[in-house]
mmCIF file of C-alpha atoms in Angstrom:
data_model
loop_
_atom_site.group_PDB
_atom_site.id
_atom_site.type_symbol
_atom_site.label_atom_id
_atom_site.label_comp_id
_atom_site.label_asym_id
_atom_site.label_seq_id
_atom_site.Cartn_x
_atom_site.Cartn_y
_atom_site.Cartn_z
ATOM 1 C CA MET X 1 -19.639 27.523 53.610
ATOM 2 C CA ALA X 2 -20.210 23.841 52.988
ATOM 3 C CA HIS X 3 -22.662 24.727 50.254
ATOM 4 C CA GLN X 4 -20.108 27.046 48.618
ATOM 5 C CA CYS X 5 -17.426 24.353 48.735
ATOM 6 C CA PHE X 6 -19.823 21.882 47.185
ATOM 7 C CA VAL X 7 -20.670 24.302 44.357
ATOM 8 C CA LEU X 8 -16.981 25.061 43.790
ATOM 9 C CA THR X 9 -16.218 21.348 43.644
ATOM 10 C CA LEU X 10 -18.945 20.844 41.040
ATOM 11 C CA MET X 11 -17.545 23.715 38.999
ATOM 12 C CA VAL X 12 -14.035 22.265 39.070
ATOM 13 C CA LEU X 13 -15.354 18.846 38.118
ATOM 14 C CA GLY X 14 -17.365 20.384 35.310
ATOM 15 C CA VAL X 15 -14.298 22.111 33.900
ATOM 16 C CA TRP X 16 -12.284 18.887 34.187
ATOM 17 C CA VAL X 17 -14.930 16.773 32.491
ATOM 18 C CA SER X 18 -15.407 19.380 29.780
ATOM 19 C CA GLY X 19 -11.655 19.523 29.153
ATOM 20 C CA ALA X 20 -11.321 15.768 29.159
ATOM 21 C CA THR X 21 -14.175 15.433 26.703
ATOM 22 C CA ALA X 22 -12.744 18.107 24.451
ATOM 23 C CA HIS X 23 -9.306 16.545 24.345
ATOM 24 C CA GLY X 24 -10.507 12.942 24.266
ATOM 25 C CA ILE X 25 -7.922 10.251 23.771
ATOM 26 C CA ALA X 26 -5.083 12.767 23.540
ATOM 27 C CA ASP X 27 -5.213 13.122 27.351
ATOM 28 C CA GLU X 28 -4.945 9.407 28.001
ATOM 29 C CA PRO X 29 -1.585 8.024 29.109
ATOM 30 C CA MET X 30 0.639 6.916 26.252
ATOM 31 C CA SER X 31 0.871 3.456 27.777
ATOM 32 C CA ARG X 32 -2.887 3.081 27.547
ATOM 33 C CA ARG X 33 -2.855 4.090 23.898
ATOM 34 C CA HIS X 34 -0.194 1.468 23.292
ATOM 35 C CA GLU X 35 -2.251 -1.194 25.068
ATOM 36 C CA GLN X 36 -5.306 -0.287 22.999
ATOM 37 C CA TRP X 37 -3.255 -0.453 19.828
ATOM 38 C CA MET X 38 -1.835 -3.850 20.831
ATOM 39 C CA ALA X 39 -5.351 -5.179 21.381
ATOM 40 C CA GLN X 40 -6.562 -3.804 18.067
ATOM 41 C CA TYR X 41 -3.764 -5.445 16.090
ATOM 42 C CA GLY X 42 -3.319 -8.564 18.198
ATOM 43 C CA ARG X 43 0.253 -7.693 19.054
ATOM 44 C CA VAL X 44 1.941 -9.823 21.741
ATOM 45 C CA TYR X 45 5.546 -9.352 22.862
ATOM 46 C CA MET X 46 7.863 -12.068 24.097
ATOM 47 C CA ASP X 47 8.816 -10.330 27.361
ATOM 48 C CA ALA X 48 8.671 -7.071 29.302
ATOM 49 C CA ALA X 49 11.922 -5.801 27.801
ATOM 50 C CA GLU X 50 10.635 -6.239 24.265
ATOM 51 C CA LYS X 51 7.354 -4.576 25.199
ATOM 52 C CA GLU X 52 9.216 -1.585 26.627
ATOM 53 C CA ARG X 53 11.355 -1.279 23.501
ATOM 54 C CA ARG X 54 8.284 -1.441 21.278
ATOM 55 C CA PHE X 55 6.505 1.088 23.462
ATOM 56 C CA GLN X 56 9.301 3.602 22.956
ATOM 57 C CA ILE X 57 9.125 3.110 19.179
ATOM 58 C CA PHE X 58 5.329 3.398 19.295
ATOM 59 C CA ARG X 59 5.598 6.649 21.233
ATOM 60 C CA ASP X 60 8.074 8.125 18.757
ATOM 61 C CA ASN X 61 5.861 7.197 15.812
ATOM 62 C CA TYR X 62 2.750 8.532 17.550
ATOM 63 C CA GLU X 63 4.410 11.854 18.315
ATOM 64 C CA TYR X 64 5.613 12.173 14.723
ATOM 65 C CA ILE X 65 2.113 11.463 13.384
ATOM 66 C CA GLU X 66 0.604 14.007 15.768
ATOM 67 C CA SER X 67 3.138 16.679 14.818
ATOM 68 C CA VAL X 68 2.417 16.272 11.099
ATOM 69 C CA ASN X 69 -1.343 16.316 11.543
ATOM 70 C CA LYS X 70 -1.301 19.307 13.878
ATOM 71 C CA ALA X 71 0.803 21.308 11.436
ATOM 72 C CA GLY X 72 -2.165 21.171 9.071
ATOM 73 C CA ASP X 73 -0.083 22.161 6.060
ATOM 74 C CA ARG X 74 -0.505 19.010 3.970
ATOM 75 C CA LYS X 75 -3.264 17.599 1.789
ATOM 76 C CA TYR X 76 -3.156 14.278 3.650
ATOM 77 C CA LYS X 77 -3.307 12.904 7.169
ATOM 78 C CA LEU X 78 -1.245 10.297 8.938
ATOM 79 C CA GLY X 79 -2.538 7.725 11.397
ATOM 80 C CA LEU X 80 -1.645 4.754 13.560
ATOM 81 C CA ASN X 81 -1.681 1.466 11.687
ATOM 82 C CA GLN X 82 -0.064 -1.957 11.992
ATOM 83 C CA PHE X 83 3.398 -0.432 11.536
ATOM 84 C CA ALA X 84 3.228 1.831 14.596
ATOM 85 C CA ASP X 85 5.668 -0.186 16.745
ATOM 86 C CA MET X 86 8.253 -0.705 13.989
ATOM 87 C CA THR X 87 11.306 1.339 13.162
ATOM 88 C CA ASN X 88 11.574 2.531 9.594
ATOM 89 C CA GLY X 89 14.438 0.096 9.046
ATOM 90 C CA GLU X 90 12.349 -2.855 10.244
ATOM 91 C CA PHE X 91 9.469 -1.752 8.086
ATOM 92 C CA LYS X 92 11.586 -1.432 4.943
ATOM 93 C CA ALA X 93 13.161 -4.852 5.498
ATOM 94 C CA SER X 94 9.834 -6.672 5.743
ATOM 95 C CA HIS X 95 7.145 -4.822 3.771
ATOM 96 C CA LEU X 96 8.729 -3.579 0.571
ATOM 97 C CA GLY X 97 10.478 -5.839 -1.962
ATOM 98 C CA PHE X 98 10.439 -4.348 -5.460
ATOM 99 C CA LYS X 99 13.857 -4.964 -7.005
ATOM 100 C CA PRO X 100 13.819 -3.742 -10.597
ATOM 101 C CA MET X 101 16.087 -5.377 -13.132
ATOM 102 C CA PRO X 102 17.760 -3.600 -16.079
ATOM 103 C CA MET X 103 15.182 -5.074 -18.455
ATOM 104 C CA GLU X 104 12.448 -3.236 -16.543
ATOM 105 C CA SER X 105 13.226 0.009 -18.317
ATOM 106 C CA LYS X 106 13.480 -1.468 -21.809
ATOM 107 C CA THR X 107 11.672 0.322 -24.613
ATOM 108 C CA GLY X 108 9.228 -1.552 -26.799
ATOM 109 C CA SER X 109 5.691 -1.571 -28.074
ATOM 110 C CA PHE X 110 3.117 0.536 -26.251
ATOM 111 C CA GLN X 111 -0.341 -0.202 -27.594
ATOM 112 C CA TYR X 112 -1.962 2.827 -25.950
ATOM 113 C CA ALA X 113 0.411 5.408 -27.446
ATOM 114 C CA ASN X 114 -2.194 6.949 -29.752
ATOM 115 C CA LEU X 115 -4.936 7.340 -27.167
ATOM 116 C CA THR X 116 -6.073 10.961 -27.122
ATOM 117 C CA ASP X 117 -9.515 10.924 -25.510
ATOM 118 C CA ALA X 118 -8.941 9.916 -21.897
ATOM 119 C CA PRO X 119 -11.877 10.410 -19.510
ATOM 120 C CA HIS X 120 -11.669 13.002 -16.735
ATOM 121 C CA SER X 121 -11.495 10.239 -14.141
ATOM 122 C CA MET X 122 -11.213 6.463 -13.952
ATOM 123 C CA ASP X 123 -11.797 3.946 -11.172
ATOM 124 C CA TRP X 124 -11.476 0.313 -12.182
ATOM 125 C CA ARG X 125 -13.015 -0.746 -8.869
ATOM 126 C CA THR X 126 -16.390 0.531 -10.037
ATOM 127 C CA ARG X 127 -16.014 -1.509 -13.217
ATOM 128 C CA GLY X 128 -15.540 -4.767 -11.341
ATOM 129 C CA ALA X 129 -11.907 -5.302 -12.339
ATOM 130 C CA VAL X 130 -10.278 -5.032 -8.897
ATOM 131 C CA THR X 131 -10.294 -7.701 -6.187
ATOM 132 C CA ALA X 132 -10.418 -6.813 -2.484
ATOM 133 C CA VAL X 133 -7.287 -5.394 -0.870
ATOM 134 C CA LYS X 134 -4.883 -8.131 0.223
ATOM 135 C CA ASN X 135 -2.081 -8.198 2.800
ATOM 136 C CA GLN X 136 1.444 -9.368 2.035
ATOM 137 C CA ARG X 137 2.286 -9.247 5.753
ATOM 138 C CA SER X 138 5.981 -9.618 6.663
ATOM 139 C CA CYS X 139 7.062 -10.942 3.283
ATOM 140 C CA GLY X 140 8.798 -8.705 0.766
ATOM 141 C CA CYS X 141 6.725 -9.874 -2.191
ATOM 142 C CA CYS X 142 4.860 -6.695 -3.130
ATOM 143 C CA TRP X 143 5.996 -7.452 -6.690
ATOM 144 C CA ALA X 144 3.819 -10.598 -6.694
ATOM 145 C CA PHE X 145 0.742 -8.729 -5.397
ATOM 146 C CA SER X 146 1.163 -5.959 -7.953
ATOM 147 C CA SER X 147 1.574 -8.465 -10.779
ATOM 148 C CA VAL X 148 -1.400 -10.546 -9.704
ATOM 149 C CA ALA X 149 -3.642 -7.485 -9.363
ATOM 150 C CA ALA X 150 -2.812 -6.467 -12.929
ATOM 151 C CA ILE X 151 -3.470 -10.002 -14.233
ATOM 152 C CA GLU X 152 -6.736 -10.252 -12.288
ATOM 153 C CA ALA X 153 -7.819 -6.973 -13.857
ATOM 154 C CA ILE X 154 -7.000 -7.763 -17.494
ATOM 155 C CA THR X 155 -8.659 -11.170 -17.073
ATOM 156 C CA GLN X 156 -11.861 -9.522 -15.864
ATOM 157 C CA ILE X 157 -11.758 -6.896 -18.613
ATOM 158 C CA LYS X 158 -11.396 -9.549 -21.304
ATOM 159 C CA THR X 159 -13.689 -12.273 -19.888
ATOM 160 C CA GLY X 160 -16.066 -10.500 -17.515
ATOM 161 C CA ASN X 161 -15.003 -12.810 -14.673
ATOM 162 C CA LEU X 162 -13.140 -11.470 -11.623
ATOM 163 C CA VAL X 163 -10.975 -14.276 -10.263
ATOM 164 C CA TYR X 164 -8.718 -14.116 -7.210
ATOM 165 C CA LEU X 165 -5.331 -15.382 -8.364
ATOM 166 C CA SER X 166 -2.387 -16.794 -6.409
ATOM 167 C CA GLU X 167 0.486 -14.636 -5.200
ATOM 168 C CA GLN X 168 1.948 -17.637 -3.395
ATOM 169 C CA GLN X 169 2.434 -19.428 -6.695
ATOM 170 C CA LEU X 170 4.688 -16.602 -7.834
ATOM 171 C CA VAL X 171 6.538 -16.554 -4.496
ATOM 172 C CA ASP X 172 7.202 -20.300 -4.616
ATOM 173 C CA CYS X 173 7.526 -21.040 -8.313
ATOM 174 C CA ASP X 174 8.813 -17.964 -10.145
ATOM 175 C CA ALA X 175 12.517 -18.690 -10.461
ATOM 176 C CA ASN X 176 13.289 -15.975 -13.017
ATOM 177 C CA ASP X 177 16.599 -14.247 -12.413
ATOM 178 C CA GLY X 178 15.870 -11.448 -9.972
ATOM 179 C CA ASN X 179 12.726 -12.905 -8.401
ATOM 180 C CA HIS X 180 13.371 -14.283 -4.930
ATOM 181 C CA GLY X 181 10.022 -14.717 -3.218
ATOM 182 C CA CYS X 182 9.847 -12.847 0.066
ATOM 183 C CA HIS X 183 13.261 -11.351 -0.640
ATOM 184 C CA GLY X 184 12.105 -9.256 -3.546
ATOM 185 C CA GLY X 185 11.389 -9.366 -7.245
ATOM 186 C CA PHE X 186 9.964 -7.482 -10.203
ATOM 187 C CA MET X 187 6.699 -7.506 -12.096
ATOM 188 C CA THR X 188 7.770 -8.110 -15.702
ATOM 189 C CA GLY X 189 9.606 -11.208 -14.486
ATOM 190 C CA ALA X 190 6.356 -12.396 -12.903
ATOM 191 C CA PHE X 191 4.451 -11.756 -16.136
ATOM 192 C CA GLN X 192 7.067 -13.776 -18.026
ATOM 193 C CA TYR X 193 6.708 -16.652 -15.570
ATOM 194 C CA VAL X 194 2.926 -16.748 -16.079
ATOM 195 C CA ILE X 195 3.454 -16.825 -19.851
ATOM 196 C CA ASN X 196 6.032 -19.615 -19.615
ATOM 197 C CA ASN X 197 3.912 -21.593 -17.168
ATOM 198 C CA GLY X 198 0.828 -21.411 -19.342
ATOM 199 C CA GLY X 199 -1.120 -19.477 -16.724
ATOM 200 C CA ILE X 200 -1.608 -18.911 -13.008
ATOM 201 C CA THR X 201 -3.945 -20.662 -10.596
ATOM 202 C CA THR X 202 -6.481 -19.325 -8.104
ATOM 203 C CA GLU X 203 -5.791 -18.069 -4.620
ATOM 204 C CA ASN X 204 -8.081 -20.778 -3.227
ATOM 205 C CA ASN X 205 -6.118 -23.498 -4.980
ATOM 206 C CA TYR X 206 -2.714 -22.123 -3.934
ATOM 207 C CA PRO X 207 -3.343 -20.031 -0.769
ATOM 208 C CA TYR X 208 -1.060 -17.280 0.455
ATOM 209 C CA ARG X 209 1.231 -18.163 3.398
ATOM 210 C CA ALA X 210 3.474 -15.086 3.624
ATOM 211 C CA ASN X 211 6.691 -17.125 3.461
ATOM 212 C CA ASP X 212 8.915 -18.811 0.913
ATOM 213 C CA GLY X 213 8.045 -22.382 0.034
ATOM 214 C CA THR X 214 8.743 -25.160 -2.421
ATOM 215 C CA CYS X 215 6.784 -24.902 -5.643
ATOM 216 C CA ASP X 216 3.717 -27.154 -5.677
ATOM 217 C CA THR X 217 3.814 -28.062 -9.353
ATOM 218 C CA ASN X 218 0.469 -29.853 -9.245
ATOM 219 C CA ARG X 219 -1.339 -26.785 -7.954
ATOM 220 C CA ALA X 220 0.673 -24.482 -10.221
ATOM 221 C CA SER X 221 -0.361 -26.448 -13.310
ATOM 222 C CA SER X 222 -4.067 -25.774 -12.714
ATOM 223 C CA SER X 223 -4.437 -22.589 -14.724
ATOM 224 C CA ALA X 224 -7.259 -20.150 -13.995
ATOM 225 C CA ALA X 225 -5.972 -17.208 -16.071
ATOM 226 C CA THR X 226 -3.471 -16.673 -18.847
ATOM 227 C CA ILE X 227 -1.774 -13.708 -20.471
ATOM 228 C CA GLY X 228 -0.256 -13.395 -23.918
ATOM 229 C CA SER X 229 2.485 -10.867 -23.297
ATOM 230 C CA TYR X 230 3.299 -7.688 -21.398
ATOM 231 C CA GLU X 231 4.382 -4.164 -22.192
ATOM 232 C CA SER X 232 6.241 -1.392 -20.399
ATOM 233 C CA VAL X 233 4.850 2.122 -20.192
ATOM 234 C CA PRO X 234 7.300 4.707 -21.596
ATOM 235 C CA ALA X 235 9.393 5.768 -18.624
ATOM 236 C CA ASN X 236 9.141 9.135 -16.896
ATOM 237 C CA ASP X 237 5.930 10.185 -18.611
ATOM 238 C CA GLU X 238 2.757 10.572 -16.556
ATOM 239 C CA SER X 239 0.703 11.192 -19.696
ATOM 240 C CA SER X 240 1.672 7.751 -21.015
ATOM 241 C CA LEU X 241 0.801 6.213 -17.674
ATOM 242 C CA LEU X 242 -2.587 7.928 -17.894
ATOM 243 C CA GLN X 243 -3.144 6.395 -21.332
ATOM 244 C CA ALA X 244 -2.412 2.943 -19.943
ATOM 245 C CA VAL X 245 -4.501 3.270 -16.763
ATOM 246 C CA THR X 246 -7.438 4.504 -18.845
ATOM 247 C CA ASN X 247 -7.460 1.047 -20.443
ATOM 248 C CA GLN X 248 -6.456 -1.258 -17.574
ATOM 249 C CA PRO X 249 -4.895 -1.309 -14.097
ATOM 250 C CA VAL X 250 -1.115 -1.058 -14.295
ATOM 251 C CA SER X 251 1.712 -2.398 -12.109
ATOM 252 C CA VAL X 252 3.929 0.461 -10.951
ATOM 253 C CA GLY X 253 7.118 0.772 -8.977
ATOM 254 C CA ILE X 254 7.244 3.413 -6.278
ATOM 255 C CA ASP X 255 9.311 4.652 -3.362
ATOM 256 C CA GLY X 256 7.334 3.478 -0.344
ATOM 257 C CA SER X 257 10.056 3.823 2.258
ATOM 258 C CA GLY X 258 9.278 7.254 3.692
ATOM 259 C CA GLN X 259 7.717 7.840 7.102
ATOM 260 C CA ASP X 260 4.739 9.711 5.708
ATOM 261 C CA PHE X 261 4.091 6.979 3.150
ATOM 262 C CA ARG X 262 4.238 4.325 5.855
ATOM 263 C CA HIS X 263 1.826 6.165 8.176
ATOM 264 C CA TYR X 264 -0.482 7.483 5.425
ATOM 265 C CA LYS X 265 -4.109 7.501 6.526
ATOM 266 C CA GLY X 266 -6.029 9.515 3.937
ATOM 267 C CA GLY X 267 -6.214 12.497 1.614
ATOM 268 C CA ILE X 268 -4.051 13.192 -1.407
ATOM 269 C CA PHE X 269 -0.465 12.235 -0.680
ATOM 270 C CA THR X 270 1.917 15.041 -1.591
ATOM 271 C CA GLY X 271 4.677 14.094 0.832
ATOM 272 C CA ALA X 272 8.407 14.129 0.422
ATOM 273 C CA CYS X 273 9.824 10.940 -1.039
ATOM 274 C CA GLU X 274 12.664 9.739 -3.198
ATOM 275 C CA THR X 275 12.458 7.929 -6.513
ATOM 276 C CA ASN X 276 14.249 4.786 -5.372
ATOM 277 C CA MET X 277 12.124 1.925 -6.643
ATOM 278 C CA ASN X 278 11.596 -0.312 -3.604
ATOM 279 C CA HIS X 279 7.856 -1.014 -3.502
ATOM 280 C CA ALA X 280 5.260 -2.188 -6.002
ATOM 281 C CA VAL X 281 1.600 -1.198 -6.118
ATOM 282 C CA THR X 282 -1.118 -1.146 -8.775
ATOM 283 C CA ALA X 283 -2.510 1.999 -10.366
ATOM 284 C CA VAL X 284 -6.246 1.324 -10.627
ATOM 285 C CA GLY X 285 -7.505 4.787 -11.513
ATOM 286 C CA TYR X 286 -7.079 8.531 -11.353
ATOM 287 C CA GLY X 287 -9.124 11.646 -10.693
ATOM 288 C CA THR X 288 -9.191 15.242 -9.520
ATOM 289 C CA ALA X 289 -10.041 16.456 -6.013
ATOM 290 C CA GLU X 290 -12.453 19.291 -5.275
ATOM 291 C CA ASP X 291 -9.554 21.710 -4.845
ATOM 292 C CA GLY X 292 -8.250 20.835 -8.312
ATOM 293 C CA THR X 293 -5.402 18.541 -7.198
ATOM 294 C CA LYS X 294 -4.966 15.670 -9.638
ATOM 295 C CA TYR X 295 -4.207 12.227 -8.230
ATOM 296 C CA TRP X 296 -3.503 8.606 -9.009
ATOM 297 C CA LEU X 297 -5.527 5.931 -7.233
ATOM 298 C CA VAL X 298 -3.282 3.055 -6.200
ATOM 299 C CA LYS X 299 -4.056 -0.293 -4.622
ATOM 300 C CA ASN X 300 -1.518 -1.380 -2.020
ATOM 301 C CA SER X 301 -0.928 -4.795 -0.419
ATOM 302 C CA TRP X 302 -0.677 -3.813 3.258
ATOM 303 C CA GLY X 303 -4.253 -4.662 4.235
ATOM 304 C CA THR X 304 -7.223 -2.368 4.784
ATOM 305 C CA THR X 305 -5.916 -0.728 7.987
ATOM 306 C CA TRP X 306 -3.367 1.228 5.938
ATOM 307 C CA GLY X 307 -4.434 4.318 4.024
ATOM 308 C CA GLU X 308 -7.947 4.708 2.662
ATOM 309 C CA MET X 309 -9.057 1.115 3.247
ATOM 310 C CA GLY X 310 -5.860 -0.125 1.627
ATOM 311 C CA TYR X 311 -5.706 2.507 -1.129
ATOM 312 C CA MET X 312 -3.752 5.724 -1.600
ATOM 313 C CA ARG X 313 -4.488 8.818 -3.638
ATOM 314 C CA ILE X 314 -1.127 10.220 -4.672
ATOM 315 C CA GLN X 315 -0.597 13.531 -6.453
ATOM 316 C CA ARG X 316 -0.558 13.342 -10.248
ATOM 317 C CA ASP X 317 1.036 15.612 -12.878
ATOM 318 C CA VAL X 318 3.863 16.947 -10.738
ATOM 319 C CA ALA X 319 6.861 18.858 -12.064
ATOM 320 C CA ALA X 320 9.196 15.843 -11.967
ATOM 321 C CA PRO X 321 8.831 13.705 -15.118
ATOM 322 C CA GLU X 322 9.030 10.477 -13.124
ATOM 323 C CA GLY X 323 6.022 11.497 -11.029
ATOM 324 C CA LEU X 324 5.718 11.730 -7.265
ATOM 325 C CA CYS X 325 7.687 8.937 -5.554
ATOM 326 C CA GLY X 326 8.690 7.748 -9.042
ATOM 327 C CA ILE X 327 5.247 6.376 -9.907
ATOM 328 C CA ALA X 328 5.791 6.926 -13.651
ATOM 329 C CA LYS X 329 9.338 5.620 -13.684
ATOM 330 C CA LEU X 330 8.778 1.857 -14.046
ATOM 331 C CA ALA X 331 5.261 0.806 -15.003
ATOM 332 C CA SER X 332 4.135 -2.300 -16.877
ATOM 333 C CA TYR X 333 1.006 -4.280 -17.639
ATOM 334 C CA PRO X 334 0.032 -7.704 -19.010
ATOM 335 C CA THR X 335 -1.810 -8.164 -22.288
ATOM 336 C CA ALA X 336 -4.381 -10.858 -22.986
#
């Protein structure tokens, strides 16, 4: 009898271990997942009440992510990232910041209008024109990161030198109407500032601080890159955007406020979103997936823990003329 009980116990344990192994982390208590996430992202709360409130938000976000992934009906996956303990309202208030002005949609010259022979795919990262992914943190200056990425790229294309340029200079010094540092701005205004200032300095010379500051005119006068002008891509036309991105990375406005966008982990984003321009990224390429889905490759400024190491592939050539999430609605680029 004792031997039978022992064998039965082993069998039960074997089933339990097998089940635990099969389910993995999904069987761990939610509180433990939250603690692991806090350790990973260095999150510390001011008191037990705040920790409990953040835990509830974390749990809601986790359950939403799990429900989307388990449905298995989308071309992309969601995942936990640094935004997992934030409400969507908190996220939108601190990590967006594109505020387009009426002049953003102006018509004008478009030097790539006659391009007819665009390659099947393009990735400016492989051509050495894209710096590493940066992180704007809790400062609504995506417009500065998008602008700088485009200027870094055209500088490398024209000179062969990839230089990390200063977003903080734009945050502190760009006083164009509509540009307000961490409280939002727009890319063509940033390009105009760089033209008026006679250039922009390096990131090392004017480091990023993720807050508004007083312009350091001495640092800002040390130019490391210049641009001659800027142009807008014809609005609501993905084919025109393709012509531009074939020739250089392009600053684009986008709606980045949706839950799926915020929790995006990988794959080709085809999620539901509006066309309200509230975030700025940089289109650095395009391509076609194995299943035939066309996509844009965009560089974001939320660090490498978001998306595909800081990048997103977002569906290209959709039915809406403005593109998915409005990516073809307001695009611009600097010229040398």
